[in-house]
mmCIF file of C-alpha atoms in Angstrom:
data_model
loop_
_atom_site.group_PDB
_atom_site.id
_atom_site.type_symbol
_atom_site.label_atom_id
_atom_site.label_comp_id
_atom_site.label_asym_id
_atom_site.label_seq_id
_atom_site.Cartn_x
_atom_site.Cartn_y
_atom_site.Cartn_z
ATOM 1 C CA GLU A 1 -1.825 0.649 -51.221
ATOM 2 C CA ARG A 2 -1.185 2.368 -47.860
ATOM 3 C CA ILE A 3 -4.641 3.874 -47.221
ATOM 4 C CA LYS A 4 -7.794 1.943 -48.009
ATOM 5 C CA VAL A 5 -11.395 3.051 -47.464
ATOM 6 C CA THR A 6 -13.664 0.200 -46.363
ATOM 7 C CA ALA A 7 -17.341 -0.077 -45.420
ATOM 8 C CA SER A 8 -16.387 0.092 -41.696
ATOM 9 C CA GLY A 9 -13.810 2.912 -41.903
ATOM 10 C CA ILE A 10 -10.227 3.469 -43.009
ATOM 11 C CA GLU A 11 -7.386 0.938 -43.005
ATOM 12 C CA VAL A 12 -3.836 2.262 -42.914
ATOM 13 C CA THR A 13 -0.749 0.179 -43.580
ATOM 14 C CA GLY A 14 2.252 1.621 -41.716
ATOM 15 C CA GLU A 15 2.483 4.346 -39.103
ATOM 16 C CA VAL A 16 -0.060 7.119 -38.543
ATOM 17 C CA GLN A 17 1.602 10.251 -37.232
ATOM 18 C CA GLY A 18 -0.076 13.460 -36.154
ATOM 19 C CA ASP A 19 -0.056 16.326 -33.665
ATOM 20 C CA THR A 20 -3.297 15.276 -31.930
ATOM 21 C CA LEU A 21 -5.722 12.359 -31.887
ATOM 22 C CA ASN A 22 -9.365 12.708 -30.900
ATOM 23 C CA ILE A 23 -11.413 9.504 -30.801
ATOM 24 C CA ASP A 24 -15.035 9.859 -29.713
ATOM 25 C CA GLY A 25 -15.702 6.126 -29.559
ATOM 26 C CA ASN A 26 -13.802 3.013 -28.512
ATOM 27 C CA ALA A 27 -10.168 2.357 -29.428
ATOM 28 C CA ASP A 28 -8.860 -1.162 -30.035
ATOM 29 C CA ILE A 29 -5.058 -1.272 -29.840
ATOM 30 C CA SER A 30 -3.600 -4.750 -30.199
ATOM 31 C CA GLY A 31 0.033 -3.756 -29.602
ATOM 32 C CA THR A 32 1.867 -1.821 -26.882
ATOM 33 C CA LEU A 33 0.572 1.642 -26.042
ATOM 34 C CA ASP A 34 3.184 4.116 -24.805
ATOM 35 C CA VAL A 35 1.557 7.201 -23.288
ATOM 36 C CA GLY A 36 3.322 10.217 -21.811
ATOM 37 C CA ALA A 37 0.202 11.309 -19.885
ATOM 38 C CA ILE A 38 -3.437 10.271 -19.621
ATOM 39 C CA ASN A 39 -6.095 12.904 -19.023
ATOM 40 C CA SER A 40 -9.479 11.338 -18.591
ATOM 41 C CA ASP A 41 -12.847 12.346 -17.182
ATOM 42 C CA GLY A 42 -13.986 8.732 -17.065
ATOM 43 C CA ILE A 43 -12.791 5.305 -16.068
ATOM 44 C CA VAL A 44 -9.669 3.511 -17.269
ATOM 45 C CA THR A 45 -10.291 -0.230 -17.549
ATOM 46 C CA ILE A 46 -7.514 -2.747 -18.068
ATOM 47 C CA ASN A 47 -8.974 -6.037 -19.257
ATOM 48 C CA PRO A 48 -6.506 -8.309 -21.063
ATOM 49 C CA GLY A 49 -9.015 -11.193 -21.072
ATOM 50 C CA ALA A 50 -9.243 -14.413 -19.105
ATOM 51 C CA SER A 51 -5.779 -15.746 -19.973
ATOM 52 C CA ALA A 52 -3.618 -12.769 -18.943
ATOM 53 C CA VAL A 53 -3.071 -10.528 -15.923
ATOM 54 C CA GLY A 54 -3.816 -6.792 -15.998
ATOM 55 C CA THR A 55 -0.651 -5.000 -14.873
ATOM 56 C CA ILE A 56 0.177 -1.369 -14.240
ATOM 57 C CA LYS A 57 3.910 -0.669 -14.055
ATOM 58 C CA LEU A 58 5.197 2.585 -12.598
ATOM 59 C CA ARG A 59 8.926 2.771 -13.321
ATOM 60 C CA ARG A 60 11.587 5.227 -12.276
ATOM 61 C CA ASN A 61 15.186 4.147 -12.676
ATOM 62 C CA THR A 62 16.971 5.720 -9.723
ATOM 63 C CA THR A 63 19.868 4.763 -7.463
ATOM 64 C CA GLY A 64 18.890 7.237 -4.731
ATOM 65 C CA ASP A 65 17.656 6.249 -1.261
ATOM 66 C CA ASN A 66 14.188 7.334 -0.063
ATOM 67 C CA THR A 67 13.343 8.376 -3.613
ATOM 68 C CA ILE A 68 9.729 8.325 -4.749
ATOM 69 C CA VAL A 69 9.261 5.833 -7.590
ATOM 70 C CA GLY A 70 5.524 6.280 -8.109
ATOM 71 C CA ASP A 71 2.321 7.666 -6.597
ATOM 72 C CA ILE A 72 -1.311 6.751 -7.056
ATOM 73 C CA ASP A 73 -3.466 9.697 -5.972
ATOM 74 C CA PHE A 74 -7.150 9.706 -5.052
ATOM 75 C CA ASN A 75 -8.481 13.246 -5.580
ATOM 76 C CA THR A 76 -11.643 15.211 -4.862
ATOM 77 C CA THR A 77 -12.510 18.895 -4.794
ATOM 78 C CA ALA A 78 -13.972 18.330 -1.298
ATOM 79 C CA ALA A 79 -10.449 18.055 0.203
ATOM 80 C CA GLN A 80 -9.092 20.727 2.543
ATOM 81 C CA GLY A 81 -7.069 23.542 0.959
ATOM 82 C CA THR A 82 -5.518 23.561 -2.505
ATOM 83 C CA ASP A 83 -4.199 19.955 -2.391
ATOM 84 C CA ASP A 84 -7.168 17.867 -3.544
ATOM 85 C CA ARG A 85 -5.721 14.452 -2.595
ATOM 86 C CA ILE A 86 -7.693 12.545 0.052
ATOM 87 C CA ALA A 87 -5.613 9.370 -0.158
ATOM 88 C CA LEU A 88 -2.312 8.384 -1.705
ATOM 89 C CA ILE A 89 -0.328 5.186 -2.266
ATOM 90 C CA ARG A 90 3.395 5.875 -2.623
ATOM 91 C CA ALA A 91 6.257 3.517 -3.462
ATOM 92 C CA GLN A 92 9.813 4.565 -2.713
ATOM 93 C CA THR A 93 13.298 3.115 -2.444
ATOM 94 C CA SER A 94 14.588 2.183 1.003
ATOM 95 C CA ALA A 95 18.106 1.325 2.244
ATOM 96 C CA GLY A 96 20.631 -0.886 0.431
ATOM 97 C CA ASP A 97 22.946 0.720 -2.083
ATOM 98 C CA GLY A 98 22.634 1.897 -5.660
ATOM 99 C CA SER A 99 22.343 -1.647 -7.078
ATOM 100 C CA ASN A 100 20.291 -3.499 -4.441
ATOM 101 C CA ARG A 101 17.793 -1.080 -2.907
ATOM 102 C CA GLY A 102 14.783 -2.311 -0.975
ATOM 103 C CA GLY A 103 11.394 -0.706 -1.243
ATOM 104 C CA GLN A 104 8.667 0.529 1.024
ATOM 105 C CA MET A 105 5.044 1.462 0.497
ATOM 106 C CA ASN A 106 3.364 4.353 2.259
ATOM 107 C CA LEU A 107 -0.400 4.733 2.512
ATOM 108 C CA TYR A 108 -1.591 8.253 3.245
ATOM 109 C CA THR A 109 -5.117 9.309 4.255
ATOM 110 C CA ARG A 110 -6.102 12.927 4.759
ATOM 111 C CA GLN A 111 -7.236 13.969 8.217
ATOM 112 C CA SER A 112 -10.722 15.427 8.320
ATOM 113 C CA GLY A 113 -10.781 19.240 8.365
ATOM 114 C CA SER A 114 -7.004 19.400 7.905
ATOM 115 C CA ALA A 115 -4.334 19.593 5.223
ATOM 116 C CA ASN A 116 -2.343 16.909 7.118
ATOM 117 C CA PHE A 117 -2.137 13.197 6.273
ATOM 118 C CA ASN A 118 -2.021 10.062 8.421
ATOM 119 C CA THR A 119 0.751 7.718 7.256
ATOM 120 C CA THR A 120 0.965 3.926 7.403
ATOM 121 C CA THR A 121 4.203 2.355 6.176
ATOM 122 C CA TYR A 122 4.903 -1.163 4.923
ATOM 123 C CA LYS A 123 8.687 -1.407 5.272
ATOM 124 C CA LYS A 124 11.279 -3.321 3.257
ATOM 125 C CA ASP A 125 11.677 -5.902 6.063
ATOM 126 C CA GLY A 126 7.967 -6.835 5.930
ATOM 127 C CA ASN A 127 6.866 -4.858 8.997
ATOM 128 C CA TRP A 128 3.838 -2.546 9.056
ATOM 129 C CA VAL A 129 4.090 0.705 11.005
ATOM 130 C CA PHE A 130 0.788 2.152 12.199
ATOM 131 C CA PRO A 131 0.747 5.643 13.729
ATOM 132 C CA GLY A 132 -2.371 5.084 15.841
ATOM 133 C CA GLU A 133 -4.737 2.413 17.000
ATOM 134 C CA VAL A 134 -5.156 -0.909 15.206
ATOM 135 C CA GLU A 135 -8.733 -2.145 15.536
ATOM 136 C CA ALA A 136 -9.794 -5.711 14.749
ATOM 137 C CA SER A 137 -12.551 -8.103 15.746
ATOM 138 C CA SER A 138 -9.910 -10.692 16.749
ATOM 139 C CA LEU A 139 -6.128 -10.938 17.101
ATOM 140 C CA ASP A 140 -4.036 -14.062 16.611
ATOM 141 C CA ILE A 141 -0.292 -13.642 17.124
ATOM 142 C CA ASN A 142 1.873 -16.630 16.211
ATOM 143 C CA GLY A 143 5.000 -15.423 17.953
ATOM 144 C CA GLY A 144 6.111 -13.032 20.634
ATOM 145 C CA ALA A 145 4.315 -9.786 21.372
ATOM 146 C CA ASP A 146 6.097 -6.719 22.704
ATOM 147 C CA ILE A 147 3.629 -4.140 23.989
ATOM 148 C CA THR A 148 5.007 -0.842 25.207
ATOM 149 C CA GLY A 149 2.508 1.123 27.243
ATOM 150 C CA ALA A 150 -0.555 0.326 29.309
ATOM 151 C CA THR A 151 -2.767 -2.524 28.146
ATOM 152 C CA THR A 152 -6.405 -2.829 29.156
ATOM 153 C CA VAL A 153 -8.327 -6.075 28.699
ATOM 154 C CA HIS A 154 -12.119 -5.829 28.898
ATOM 155 C CA ASN A 155 -12.897 -9.544 28.979
ATOM 156 C CA ASN A 156 -11.357 -12.889 29.963
ATOM 157 C CA VAL A 157 -7.710 -13.688 29.292
ATOM 158 C CA THR A 158 -6.594 -17.270 28.656
ATOM 159 C CA ILE A 159 -2.909 -18.127 28.789
ATOM 160 C CA ASN A 160 -1.893 -21.485 27.334
ATOM 161 C CA LYS A 161 1.478 -22.696 28.578
ATOM 162 C CA GLY A 162 3.969 -24.727 26.593
ATOM 163 C CA GLN A 163 6.052 -27.472 28.220
ATOM 164 C CA GLY A 164 8.786 -26.137 30.480
ATOM 165 C CA SER A 165 7.876 -22.475 30.074
ATOM 166 C CA SER A 166 6.242 -19.900 32.282
ATOM 167 C CA ALA A 167 2.531 -19.402 31.840
ATOM 168 C CA LEU A 168 2.687 -15.825 33.116
ATOM 169 C CA THR A 169 5.552 -13.580 34.131
ATOM 170 C CA ILE A 170 5.014 -10.216 35.763
ATOM 171 C CA ASN A 171 8.083 -8.005 36.165
ATOM 172 C CA SER A 172 8.106 -4.871 38.228
ATOM 173 C CA ALA A 173 10.583 -2.038 37.852
ATOM 174 C CA GLY A 174 11.560 -1.833 41.516
ATOM 175 C CA ASN A 175 11.063 -4.977 43.545
ATOM 176 C CA GLY A 176 11.944 -7.829 41.250
ATOM 177 C CA GLY A 177 9.276 -9.892 39.556
ATOM 178 C CA TRP A 178 6.742 -12.632 40.029
ATOM 179 C CA THR A 179 6.262 -15.759 37.914
ATOM 180 C CA GLN A 180 3.145 -17.955 37.943
ATOM 181 C CA TYR A 181 3.562 -21.487 36.597
ATOM 182 C CA SER A 182 0.325 -23.172 35.586
ATOM 183 C CA SER A 183 1.618 -26.521 36.910
ATOM 184 C CA THR A 184 1.407 -25.241 40.509
ATOM 185 C CA ASN A 185 -2.359 -24.668 40.228
ATOM 186 C CA ASP A 186 -1.950 -21.561 42.365
ATOM 187 C CA GLY A 187 -4.351 -18.725 41.875
ATOM 188 C CA ILE A 188 -3.244 -15.199 41.272
#
């Protein structure tokens, strides 16, 4: 018996094949669901329960460099022009060769009143690239800092010196430099 009518609906043993499927209520699929495209006016929820992890895999098998593997778009009709994306997360291949490519992630946000996007890149070597200002309530750098350009400090600066190292070094382009060692107790 391949089709059986029960009090709660229909039970089918084997495969159900058709040109379209329209379900007005919930769907409970206990196996793997392979979908070519999802068109939804609502919310997609992935909830595998308390003992598993919800995972979305975007796969594109490619050996090319700087090739887009997947995008997650955030769309609204309030965006400028005909492109209705206001934000985008993009993963793409980066460097290496056809069998050991690295990856990078780009975050795009649309500029207000413009069709252009700001881009922030998390590179394959673990470095973030920010196109503009980075704003934070505090900054703790556990390593060297290389600042190119003018730096303005609006409050106190404390420099803690390690043993045998300079507390402060000021280099000038023309007339040599000046080094202040905290052990001399000299003021600046």
